[in-house]
mmCIF file of C-alpha atoms in Angstrom:
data_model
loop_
_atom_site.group_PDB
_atom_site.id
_atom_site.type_symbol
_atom_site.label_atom_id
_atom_site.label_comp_id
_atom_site.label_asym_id
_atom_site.label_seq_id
_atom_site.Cartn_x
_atom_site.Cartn_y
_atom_site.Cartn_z
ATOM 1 C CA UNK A 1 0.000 0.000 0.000
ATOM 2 C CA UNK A 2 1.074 3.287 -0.286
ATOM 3 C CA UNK A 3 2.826 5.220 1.891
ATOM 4 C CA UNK A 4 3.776 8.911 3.411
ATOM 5 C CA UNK A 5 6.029 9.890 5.549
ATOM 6 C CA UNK A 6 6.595 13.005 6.979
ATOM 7 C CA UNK A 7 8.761 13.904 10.281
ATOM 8 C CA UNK A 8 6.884 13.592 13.651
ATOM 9 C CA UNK A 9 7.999 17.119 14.417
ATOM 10 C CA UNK A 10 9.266 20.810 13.527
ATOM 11 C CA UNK A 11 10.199 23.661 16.012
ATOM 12 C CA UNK A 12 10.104 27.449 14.528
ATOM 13 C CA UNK A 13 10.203 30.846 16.456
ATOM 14 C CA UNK A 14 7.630 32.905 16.129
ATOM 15 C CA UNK A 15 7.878 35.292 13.023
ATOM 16 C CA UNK A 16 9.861 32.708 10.768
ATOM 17 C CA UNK A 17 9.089 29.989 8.230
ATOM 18 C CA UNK A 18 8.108 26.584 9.049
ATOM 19 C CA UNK A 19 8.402 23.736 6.219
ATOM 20 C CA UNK A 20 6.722 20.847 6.748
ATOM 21 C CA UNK A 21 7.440 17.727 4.894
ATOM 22 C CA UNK A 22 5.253 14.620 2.987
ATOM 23 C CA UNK A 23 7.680 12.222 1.267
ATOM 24 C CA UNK A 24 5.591 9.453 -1.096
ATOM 25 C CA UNK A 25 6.894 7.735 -4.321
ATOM 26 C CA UNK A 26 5.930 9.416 -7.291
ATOM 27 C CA UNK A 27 3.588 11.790 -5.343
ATOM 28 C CA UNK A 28 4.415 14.065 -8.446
ATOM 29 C CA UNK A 29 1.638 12.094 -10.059
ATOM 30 C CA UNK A 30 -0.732 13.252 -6.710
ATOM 31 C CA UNK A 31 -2.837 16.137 -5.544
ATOM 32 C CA UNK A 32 -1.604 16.852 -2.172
ATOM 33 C CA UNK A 33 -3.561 17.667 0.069
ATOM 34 C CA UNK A 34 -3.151 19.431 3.860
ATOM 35 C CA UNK A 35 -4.862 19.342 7.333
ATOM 36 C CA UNK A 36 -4.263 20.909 10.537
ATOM 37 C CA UNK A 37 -5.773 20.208 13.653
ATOM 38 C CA UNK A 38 -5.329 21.282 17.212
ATOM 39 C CA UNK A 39 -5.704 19.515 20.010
ATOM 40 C CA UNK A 40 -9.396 18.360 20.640
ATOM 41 C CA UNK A 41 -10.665 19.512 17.096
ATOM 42 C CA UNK A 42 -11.302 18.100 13.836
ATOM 43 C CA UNK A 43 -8.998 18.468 11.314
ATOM 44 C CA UNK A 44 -9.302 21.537 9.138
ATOM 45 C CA UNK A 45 -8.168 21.825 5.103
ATOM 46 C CA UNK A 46 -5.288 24.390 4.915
ATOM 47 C CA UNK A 47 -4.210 23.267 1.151
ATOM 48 C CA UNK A 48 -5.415 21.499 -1.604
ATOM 49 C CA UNK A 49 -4.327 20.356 -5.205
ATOM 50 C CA UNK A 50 -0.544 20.840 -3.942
ATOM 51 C CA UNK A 51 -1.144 24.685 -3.734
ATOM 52 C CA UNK A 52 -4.525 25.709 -3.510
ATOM 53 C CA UNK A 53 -6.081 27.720 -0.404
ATOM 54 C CA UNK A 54 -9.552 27.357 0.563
ATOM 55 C CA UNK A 55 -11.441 30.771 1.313
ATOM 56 C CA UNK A 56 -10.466 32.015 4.901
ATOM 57 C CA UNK A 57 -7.000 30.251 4.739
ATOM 58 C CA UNK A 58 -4.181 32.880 5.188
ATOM 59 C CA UNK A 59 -1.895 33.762 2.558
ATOM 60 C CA UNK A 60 0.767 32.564 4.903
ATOM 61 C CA UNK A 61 0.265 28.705 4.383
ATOM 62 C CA UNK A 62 1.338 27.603 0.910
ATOM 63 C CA UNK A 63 2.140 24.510 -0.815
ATOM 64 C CA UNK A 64 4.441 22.862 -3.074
ATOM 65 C CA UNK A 65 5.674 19.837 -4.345
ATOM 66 C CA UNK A 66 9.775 18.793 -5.877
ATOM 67 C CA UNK A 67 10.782 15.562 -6.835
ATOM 68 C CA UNK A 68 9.371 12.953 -4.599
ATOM 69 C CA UNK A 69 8.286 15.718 -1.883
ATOM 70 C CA UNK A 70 5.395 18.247 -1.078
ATOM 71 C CA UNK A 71 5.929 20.740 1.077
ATOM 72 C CA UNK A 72 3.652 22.743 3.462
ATOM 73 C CA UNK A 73 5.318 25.794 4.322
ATOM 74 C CA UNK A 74 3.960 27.937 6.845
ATOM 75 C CA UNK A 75 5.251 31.949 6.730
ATOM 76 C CA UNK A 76 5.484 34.293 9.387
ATOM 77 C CA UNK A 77 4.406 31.749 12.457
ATOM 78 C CA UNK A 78 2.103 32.515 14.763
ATOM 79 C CA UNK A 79 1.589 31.244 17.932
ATOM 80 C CA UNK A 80 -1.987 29.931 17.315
ATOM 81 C CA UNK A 81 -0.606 27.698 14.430
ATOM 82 C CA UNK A 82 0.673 25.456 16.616
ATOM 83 C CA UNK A 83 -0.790 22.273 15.805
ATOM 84 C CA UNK A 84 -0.079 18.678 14.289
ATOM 85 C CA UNK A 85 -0.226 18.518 10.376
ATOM 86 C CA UNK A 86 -1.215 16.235 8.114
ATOM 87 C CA UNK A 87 -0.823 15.440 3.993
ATOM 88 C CA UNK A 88 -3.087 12.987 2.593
ATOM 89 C CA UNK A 89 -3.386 11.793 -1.327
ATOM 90 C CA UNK A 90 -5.775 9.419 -3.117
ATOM 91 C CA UNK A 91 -3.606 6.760 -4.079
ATOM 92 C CA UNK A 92 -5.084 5.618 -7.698
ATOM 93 C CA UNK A 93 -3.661 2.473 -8.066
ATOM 94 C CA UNK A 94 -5.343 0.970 -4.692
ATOM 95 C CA UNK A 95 -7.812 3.461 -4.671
ATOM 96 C CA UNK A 96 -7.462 4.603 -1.497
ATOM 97 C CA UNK A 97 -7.083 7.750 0.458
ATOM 98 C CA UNK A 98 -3.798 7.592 2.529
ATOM 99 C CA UNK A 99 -2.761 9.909 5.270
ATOM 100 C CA UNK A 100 0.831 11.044 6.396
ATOM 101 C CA UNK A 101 1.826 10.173 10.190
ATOM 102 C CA UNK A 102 1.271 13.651 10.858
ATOM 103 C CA UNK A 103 3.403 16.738 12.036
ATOM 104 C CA UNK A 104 3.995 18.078 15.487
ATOM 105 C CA UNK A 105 4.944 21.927 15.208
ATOM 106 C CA UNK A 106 5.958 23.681 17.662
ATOM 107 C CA UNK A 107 6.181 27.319 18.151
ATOM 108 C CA UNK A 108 9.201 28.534 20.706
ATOM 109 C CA UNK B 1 -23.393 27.605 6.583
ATOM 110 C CA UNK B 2 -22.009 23.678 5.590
ATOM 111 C CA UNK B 3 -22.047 21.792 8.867
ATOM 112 C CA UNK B 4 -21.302 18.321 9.065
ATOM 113 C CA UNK B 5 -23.076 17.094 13.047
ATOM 114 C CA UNK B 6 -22.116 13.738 14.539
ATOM 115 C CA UNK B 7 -23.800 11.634 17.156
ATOM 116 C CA UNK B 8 -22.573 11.643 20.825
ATOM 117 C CA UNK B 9 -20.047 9.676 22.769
ATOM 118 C CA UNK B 10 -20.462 5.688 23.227
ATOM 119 C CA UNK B 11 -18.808 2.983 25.026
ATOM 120 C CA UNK B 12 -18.741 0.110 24.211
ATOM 121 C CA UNK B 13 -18.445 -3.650 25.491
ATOM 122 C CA UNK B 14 -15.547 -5.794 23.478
ATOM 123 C CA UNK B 15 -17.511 -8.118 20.661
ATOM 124 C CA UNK B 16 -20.245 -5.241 20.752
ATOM 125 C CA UNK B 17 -20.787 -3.043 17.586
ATOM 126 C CA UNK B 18 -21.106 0.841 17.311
ATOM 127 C CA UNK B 19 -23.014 2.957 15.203
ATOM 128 C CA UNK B 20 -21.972 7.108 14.369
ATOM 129 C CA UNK B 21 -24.297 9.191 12.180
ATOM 130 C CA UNK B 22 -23.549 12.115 10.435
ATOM 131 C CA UNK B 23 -26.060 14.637 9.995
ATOM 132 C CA UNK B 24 -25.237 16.814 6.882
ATOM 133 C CA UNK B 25 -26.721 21.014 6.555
ATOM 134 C CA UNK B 26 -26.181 23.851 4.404
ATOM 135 C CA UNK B 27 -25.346 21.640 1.214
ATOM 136 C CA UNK B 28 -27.265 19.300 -1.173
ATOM 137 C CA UNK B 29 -26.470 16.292 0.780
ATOM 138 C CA UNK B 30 -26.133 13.718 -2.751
ATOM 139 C CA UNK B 31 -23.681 16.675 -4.249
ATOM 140 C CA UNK B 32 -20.931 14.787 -1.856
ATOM 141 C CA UNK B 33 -19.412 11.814 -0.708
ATOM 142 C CA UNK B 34 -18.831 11.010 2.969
ATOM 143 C CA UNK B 35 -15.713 9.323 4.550
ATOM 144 C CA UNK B 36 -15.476 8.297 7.624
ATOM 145 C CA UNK B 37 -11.601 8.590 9.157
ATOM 146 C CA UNK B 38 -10.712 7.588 12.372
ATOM 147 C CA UNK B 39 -8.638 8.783 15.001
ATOM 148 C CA UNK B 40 -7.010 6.476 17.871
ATOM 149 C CA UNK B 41 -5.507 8.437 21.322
ATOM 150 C CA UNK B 42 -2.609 9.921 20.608
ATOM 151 C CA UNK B 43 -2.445 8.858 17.006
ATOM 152 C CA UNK B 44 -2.636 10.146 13.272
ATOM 153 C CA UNK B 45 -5.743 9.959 10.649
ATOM 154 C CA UNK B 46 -6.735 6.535 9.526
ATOM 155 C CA UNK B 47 -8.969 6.430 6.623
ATOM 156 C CA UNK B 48 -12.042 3.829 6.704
ATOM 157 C CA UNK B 49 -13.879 4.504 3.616
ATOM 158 C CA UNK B 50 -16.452 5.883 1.935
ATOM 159 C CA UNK B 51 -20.005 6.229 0.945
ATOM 160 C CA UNK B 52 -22.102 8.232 -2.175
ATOM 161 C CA UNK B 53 -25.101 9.635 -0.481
ATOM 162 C CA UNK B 54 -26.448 9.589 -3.721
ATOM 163 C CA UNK B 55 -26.218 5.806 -4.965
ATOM 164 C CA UNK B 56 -25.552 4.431 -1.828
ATOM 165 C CA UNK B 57 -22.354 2.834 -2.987
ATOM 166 C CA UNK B 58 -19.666 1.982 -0.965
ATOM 167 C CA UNK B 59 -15.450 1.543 -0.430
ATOM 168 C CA UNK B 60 -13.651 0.313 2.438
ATOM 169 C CA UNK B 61 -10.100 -0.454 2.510
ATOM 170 C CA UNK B 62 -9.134 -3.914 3.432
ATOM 171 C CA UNK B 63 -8.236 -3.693 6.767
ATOM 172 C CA UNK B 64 -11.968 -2.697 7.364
ATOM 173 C CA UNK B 65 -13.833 -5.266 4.750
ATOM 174 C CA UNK B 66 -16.132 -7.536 7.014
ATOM 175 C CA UNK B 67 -16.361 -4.908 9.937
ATOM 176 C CA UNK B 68 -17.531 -1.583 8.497
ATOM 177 C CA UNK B 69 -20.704 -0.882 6.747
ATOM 178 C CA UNK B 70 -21.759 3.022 5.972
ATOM 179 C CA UNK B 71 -25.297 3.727 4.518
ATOM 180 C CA UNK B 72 -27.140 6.721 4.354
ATOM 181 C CA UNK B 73 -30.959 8.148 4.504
ATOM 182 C CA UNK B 74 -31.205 10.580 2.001
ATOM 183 C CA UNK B 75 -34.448 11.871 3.581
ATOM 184 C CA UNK B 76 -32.962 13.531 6.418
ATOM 185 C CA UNK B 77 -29.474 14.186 5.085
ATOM 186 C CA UNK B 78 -27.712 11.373 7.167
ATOM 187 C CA UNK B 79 -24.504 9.339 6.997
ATOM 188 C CA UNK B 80 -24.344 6.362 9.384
ATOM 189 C CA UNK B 81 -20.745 4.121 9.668
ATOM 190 C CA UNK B 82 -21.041 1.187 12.095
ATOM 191 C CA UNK B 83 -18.216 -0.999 13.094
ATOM 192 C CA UNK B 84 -19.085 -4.363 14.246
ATOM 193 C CA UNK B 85 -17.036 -6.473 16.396
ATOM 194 C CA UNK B 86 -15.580 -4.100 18.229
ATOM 195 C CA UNK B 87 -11.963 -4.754 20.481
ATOM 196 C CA UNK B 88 -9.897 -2.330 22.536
ATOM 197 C CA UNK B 89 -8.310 -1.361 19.402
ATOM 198 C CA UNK B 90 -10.911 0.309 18.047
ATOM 199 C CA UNK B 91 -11.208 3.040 20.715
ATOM 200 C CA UNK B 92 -10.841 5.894 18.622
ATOM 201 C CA UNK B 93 -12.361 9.569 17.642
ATOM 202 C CA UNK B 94 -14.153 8.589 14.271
ATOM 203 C CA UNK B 95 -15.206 11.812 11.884
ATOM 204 C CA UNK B 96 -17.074 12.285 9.240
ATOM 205 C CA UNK B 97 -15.898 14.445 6.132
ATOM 206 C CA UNK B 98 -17.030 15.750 2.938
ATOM 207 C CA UNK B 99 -15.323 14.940 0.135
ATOM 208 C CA UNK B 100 -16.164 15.633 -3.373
ATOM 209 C CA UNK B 101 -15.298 13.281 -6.966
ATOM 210 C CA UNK B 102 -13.315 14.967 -9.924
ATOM 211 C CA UNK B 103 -13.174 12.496 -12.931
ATOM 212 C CA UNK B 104 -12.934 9.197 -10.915
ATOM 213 C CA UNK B 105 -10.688 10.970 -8.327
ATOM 214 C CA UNK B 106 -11.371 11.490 -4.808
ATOM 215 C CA UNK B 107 -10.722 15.051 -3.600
ATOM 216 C CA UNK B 108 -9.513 16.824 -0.322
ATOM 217 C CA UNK B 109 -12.033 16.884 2.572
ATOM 218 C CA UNK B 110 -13.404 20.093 2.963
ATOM 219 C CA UNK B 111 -15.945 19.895 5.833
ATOM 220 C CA UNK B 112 -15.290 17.689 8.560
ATOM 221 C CA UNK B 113 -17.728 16.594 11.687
ATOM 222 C CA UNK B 114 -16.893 17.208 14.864
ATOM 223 C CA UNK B 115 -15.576 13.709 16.110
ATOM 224 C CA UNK B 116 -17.339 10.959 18.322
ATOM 225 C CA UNK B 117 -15.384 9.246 20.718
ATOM 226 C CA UNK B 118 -16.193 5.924 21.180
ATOM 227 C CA UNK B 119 -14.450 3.562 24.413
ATOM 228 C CA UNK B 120 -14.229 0.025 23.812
ATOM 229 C CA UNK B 121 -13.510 -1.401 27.227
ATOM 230 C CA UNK B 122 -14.321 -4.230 29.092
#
């Protein structure tokens, strides 16, 4: 089945740029897709289609992908977007949505 | 507003089965699929399937085939997923989502419920 992995956790200060990472083979062939959730809520969709916002997302979360990598990168942190983070894909071939093991940022 | 309302807390006896509904507002209810993903303490996102409102068709991953079964009531806008045979494993926060269907592809989940927590202990 497939898999992605993605580093249990990140540490940033406030102000600077967090990247978070979601490794999968070929998931240039994927739409990429982002969560966050805080402790005790539901997840919520921060990006979609590798780079796409929904409405009331702030400019400061964007995505991208490289190689066999998409990256959730997170600009000018804030204290309140400390939470855990998670990519997910449909994988075609099993036809199946997968998750990534999820994120831990931390803001210092 | 889309809102996406899930039944209340349950525990559960081992061997005993569990049943979560989803009560969908705010959309046209057929317009989406529903997964169901769950959550166990501490843990990330496990995926358990899906279900068209608007069919009534169905996916599960393997790990789930034999256990899960999600149906719907179109009438009142209502996913159910129940889980039968339940163990200590299984104690988990499940959610609902919405997820939409682009050419044969599933999309990102947009709308999420709020989580049921459901204690499988003897």
């Amino acid at each position: 089945s497939y898999i992605l992995t993605q580093s249990p956790s990140v540490s940033v200060a406030p102000g600077k740029t967090a990247g978070i990472t979601c490794g999968g083979n070929n998931i240039g062939t994927k739409s990429v897709h982002w969560y966050q959730q805080k402790p005790g809520q539901a997840p919520l969709l921060v990006v979609y289609d590798d780079s796409d916002r929904p409405s009331g997302i702030p400019e400061r979360f964007s995505g991208s992908k490289s190689g066999n990598s998409a990256t959730l990168t997170i600009s000018r942190v804030e204290a309140g977007d400390e939470a855990d983070y998670y990519c997910q894909v449909w994988d075609e071939s099993s036809d199946q949505v997968v998750f990534g093991g999820g994120t831990k940022l931390t803001v210092l | 507003q889309v809102q996406l309302v899930q039944s209340g807390a349950e525990m559960k006896k081992p061997g005993a089965s569990m049943k979560v509904s989803c009560k969908a507002s705010g959309y046209t209810f057929t317009d989406y699929y529903i997964h169901w993903v769950r959550q166990a303490p501490g843990q990330g996102l496990k995926w358990m399937g899906w279900i068209n409102p608007k069919s009534g068709g169905t996916d599960y991953p393997q790990r789930f085939h034999g256990r899960v079964t999600m149906t719907r009531d179109t009438s009142i806008s209502t996913a159910y997923m129940e889980l039968s045979r339940l163990t200590s494993d299984d104690t988990a926060v499940y959610f609902c989502a919405r997820g939409g269907l682009r050419f044969g592809e599933l999309l990102q989940f947009d709308r999420w419920g709020q989580g049921t927590l459901v204690a499988v202990s003897s």
